[in-house]
Amino acid sequence: MAVCVAVIAKENYPLYIRSVPTESELKFHYMVHTSLDVVDEKISAMGKALVDQRELYLGLLYPTEDYKVYGYVTNSKVKFVMVVDSSNTALRDNEIRSMFRKLHNSYTDVMCNPFYNPGDRIQSRAFDSMVTSMMVQVC
Amino acid sequence: MSPTQWDFPVELCCRPMAFVTLTGLDVVYNAVHRAVWDAFCANRRADRVPISFKVLPGDHEYPKCRPKRTSYEWYIPKGILKTGWMNKHLNLVPALVVVFYELDWDEPQWKEKQSECATRVEIVRQSLQGRNTKVAVVLIQKKTPLPPGEDVIASERAAALCNACELSGKSLFVLPHTDHLVGYIIRLENAFYEHAQTYYYTEIRRVKSHKEFLNKTTHQLLFVRHQFKIAFFSELKQDTQNALKNYRTAYNLVHELRAHETNILEIKTMAGFINYKICRLCFQHNTPLDAIAQFRKHIDLCKKKIGSAELSFEHAAWMSKQFQAFGDLFDEAIKLGLTAIQTQNPGFYYQQAAYYAQERKQLAKALCHHEPSVTYPSPDPLETQTGVLDFYGQRSWRQGILSFDLSDPEKEKAGILAVQLKERSVVHSEIIITLLSNAVAQFKKYKCPRMKSHLMVQMGEEYYYAKDYTKALKLLDYVMCDYRSEGWWTLLTSILTTALKCSYLMAQLKDYITYSLELLGRASTLKDDQKSRIEKNLINVLMNESPDPEPDCDILAVKTAQKLWADRISLAGSNVFTIGVQDFVPFVQCKAKFHAPSFHVDVPVQFDIYLKADCPHPIRFSKLCVSFNNQEYNQFCVIEEASKASEVLENLTQGKMCLVPGKTRKFLFKFVAKTEDVGKKIEITSVDLVLGNEAGRCVVLSWQGGGGDAASAQEALQASRSFKRRPKLAAGEVHWDSVVGQASTMIISRVPNISVHLRHDPPALTNEMYCLLVTVESHEKTPIRDVKLTAGLKPGQDANLTQKTHVTLHGTELCDESYPALLTDIPVGDLHPGEQLEKMLYVRCGTVGSRMFLVYVSYLINTTIEEKEIICKCHKDETVTIETVFPFDVAVKFVSTKFEHLERVYADIPFLLMTDVLSASPWALTVVSSELRLAPSMTPVDQLESQLDKVVLQTGESASECFCLRCPSTGNVEGGVATGHYIISWKRTSATENIPAISTVITLPHVIVENIPLHVNADLPSFGRVRESLPVKYHLQNKTDLVQDVEVSVEPSDAFMFSGLKQIRLRILPGTEQEMLYNFYPLMAGYQQLPSLNINLLRFPNFTNQLLRRFIPTSIFVKPQGRLVDDASIAAA
């Protein structure tokens, strides 16, 4: 479903980034990186809202000709970015939301690992396979 | 094929305005005509009607009108829209022709003029044969016309003229050439505008009327054409709503056309035109969302209509143009007040346009790589007879052919080849870069810094492809730091790789080295084999050799570059490159760490420099040097190894100056701090690591401060958070992450080896010369010199304390205000080992409370460290807190002569002043003397001798004195009368002779003085004896200025018999005294009540016996009768 899944640290450096191997990895890196502009803007606009009412899902960040980029931000300002093929019209907002929730849960599991040092790159097999399960359907 | 082939024609992009031609104006030679023309065309503001005017001669030939078709049955259109059509209606065929003619109503030769005018109109009509164009006549007149209806001649002649010219009255105008020219012109204009609208309305009707003759099979193209024309005429009519509606219909019709490879370009071209018009009108109507939706629909419909695969670059070019044009429209709308947002702004369209331009380049590269032997076909299939195409979007070699079959495959091939060869000459990079820079400008505006950086990278890469390496490097270098600071190493590596190629191709040594350093570093995501290659190249460069070319570079460019590198080698000159590493992530990491946050000056300062290399192979450096804020230390902190350049790679692992990848290397430095730097901070300002040989080429990696580069702060933070167990390392090795830098240290003075003791007897007493005995004893092994003592109030306390504390070395005299609170640098000489000296200090504290006193002893001593003799200044300080208390409390009270407490005293009547000195000092005090210094209002009754001289008071003891005083009458003084001062001179009993006594002055309280009318005092012995006469004399003094009537009575008492006046009434004159004599005869022994004297003053009822009792005794002690030797009672016994 997704063609690229990325986890970005609070300081905006990538913690995890994976894209379908069929296309240039670099392109997706750039895409995720540029989407942070919109994420930043949305977060700063959201800053005024009350913390407990905050919606973590940021929605569609920006569309390009071929892809749609969606964003999600945790309360600790870790960002999830997902790139979806534009032609995949079957994906509704709700599906994207639930994918992000799954991603968040899996990320929380990673954080709960006492051997994981927050801020390090994510190298978790469980997280990896979860991401694979999100991406596998397109291949 | 011109590069502007894809650009929209001007007539499409402009705003259509009604076209009106003006004839009969001689704007060159006739000033009046010139003024009229200027009024029409100069300074046309937005509020004027939208008309485009043109001056043409009266006999101008307008485009011929084709004969009207009566039937469309056999007509087959050859294309959708003729290329000249829009221009024709914008600039050639007028909606209205205006004939200007100078004619006044009172013209004498009216007939002739009238017929001339009619001729002119006729000529115009002739040239407009068949067109619906309107004709109007404007008479330029010198006179101001009369109001309509008043000028009979005018209306007659006007009617005649209309008749002669076959004009309706509405088409004849008068333009008086007077002051209000512009006003007349505006009115004329509005009239013209109405005529023009009527014209375009009829044109629309005319085109619509064709519709019924069309059929769906053969006239599909005409449906589009007519719809387009209707829309265009609507626009000319300024009816934009209908124009939009008709364009939308036209757009739908275009897509209903049967598309085939042969006509796809024509369909796309027209679709693009119509789409442009629709979007433009949507923006104009302030419905940007409609515009965006239309554009998206357009793109979605056309994206896949690629057409001929051999010319697929044309499709990319067309797509690129669509996006660019939409971006331009969007941007224009923004300039006119539309607000865009971060996620929907023209930048995205320019970006996409650039993307398609890149695709066009790729496709062109793939499709147009013909052998040099392929020549351009002749005759040129792209040539047309007229030089332009008849219809938009058709192929020049088969214009007007509608068949989908290719009648002439050879011609087709030649045409395609011509197009491909033309495409080769297009400078794609230029187009791409222009589009990208447009997009950059937009994203900058809409807060998208990362998007901007990304586009700049693309621009840089495009410049690289365009072989403009200088510009490429400039752009890449500019954005690199954004990616570096955010830690996107994959992206950074990709940019660096391109940058390295650029610098290689330009043989830019410093850039080449810098990028190599970073590509070898830990931030680079390159594979090890790549890193090895770069490291090898770097070493080659440092050994003054040419590096191997970077992979995937243009072969020609590589050849040029190799030549440049060869030149570099032969050139001597600046071969030392200093590279500040704090802004990037080099392959050597550095940390500096002082062993301690502070060093004593007599101990050598030590610090470590830790280095770690991240490159794949061990690397040798030639020099490591450290710079400090005090540059004198720099010379001590250099490690250098004289090695030949060729040895850089040899003998690697053993060398002292060799960095093995992944291993942390530690270098210890040691130096002796200067004594001047005591109390100062020594900071490492930079660490320089020299790679390569200074004789050949070398690179100085310079870390500012204690090491650290662009990535190390974040890494250190992560490392500090981490609780992973670090793998065990061999002895002597350290784990890089466990090293915490310390880039500065303090130099502190040598530890003093003396003792300072203070002896004193606290607490201090207010104002006394408090003695502090300072004992300094040297425990040094060598003699110490220049011992200096600084003592006194410790600075930094309450400022008032400084005023009230004084220090002196001389205790024999009292110090005053002029003495300081702190004595500085009192020289006390030298001390030999084990010797001690004492110094007495006297402190005078003027107020109570606690104070901190500082005793600071400094001295000089010679010591040796590291075979170097230095003079150290050492110091030791002691502080002591001393409490100051009052030495004693003084209580003062007033009593009557009968020792009764007095609230107030009576004028002229003696009273007693009693002082009570209660010692509060823990130490014995000696009262040297005391003195009562009376105020002038008080007079002593007897001598005021001190009764306390030389009295010693222990703690808690008190000493009292009593003085008999009298206060003369003063009248009624508010607040009482001043009594005076009581001065006590005292010192500690333990103090030596020569210590002066301290005088403490106590201000005595004020006392209220009251006058009384009558004073009575009694003269009587101190005791009586039973049965012995006791004479008592009462003196009654009148203290008033009045004669007093006094009633005196004496009441009998059991203990006494008495003689004298028992009851009397008498008068006492002012100021005089009356004596009353009584003889008492005591009857009983013991303390007996005297017969009480009662006095009653008639004038002063307040004067009571109670008051009287205060002055006269009420009792007396009566002794028993004494026994005489020959007493009768004895005899009786």
GROMACS .gro file of C-alpha atoms in nm, chain B residues 33 43 117 136 147 195 235 251 281 405 601 606 690 702 708 715 780 891 895 934 978 1070:
model
   22
  172HIS     CA    1  -0.564   6.522  -3.436
  182ASN     CA    2  -0.275   5.685  -1.981
  256CYS     CA    3  -1.747   6.316  -4.580
  275ALA     CA    4  -1.938   5.586  -3.718
  286PRO     CA    5  -2.752   7.240  -2.607
  334HIS     CA    6  -2.127   4.971  -3.096
  374GLU     CA    7  -1.440   3.758  -2.442
  390TYR     CA    8  -1.290   2.182  -2.398
  420LEU     CA    9  -1.099   3.322  -1.663
  544ASP     CA   10  -0.326   0.657  -4.245
  740VAL     CA   11   5.055   2.679   3.905
  745GLN     CA   12   4.822   1.813   3.129
  829VAL     CA   13   4.814   1.835   0.950
  841SER     CA   14   4.134   2.280   1.229
  847GLY     CA   15   3.385   1.862   1.768
  854GLU     CA   16   2.629   1.217   1.900
  919GLU     CA   17   5.756   2.580   5.372
 1030ALA     CA   18   1.936   5.288   8.302
 1034VAL     CA   19   1.330   6.009   9.199
 1073LEU     CA   20   2.422   6.879   8.263
 1117ALA     CA   21   1.675   6.820   7.838
 1209PRO     CA   22   0.421   8.619   9.636
   0.00000   0.00000   0.00000
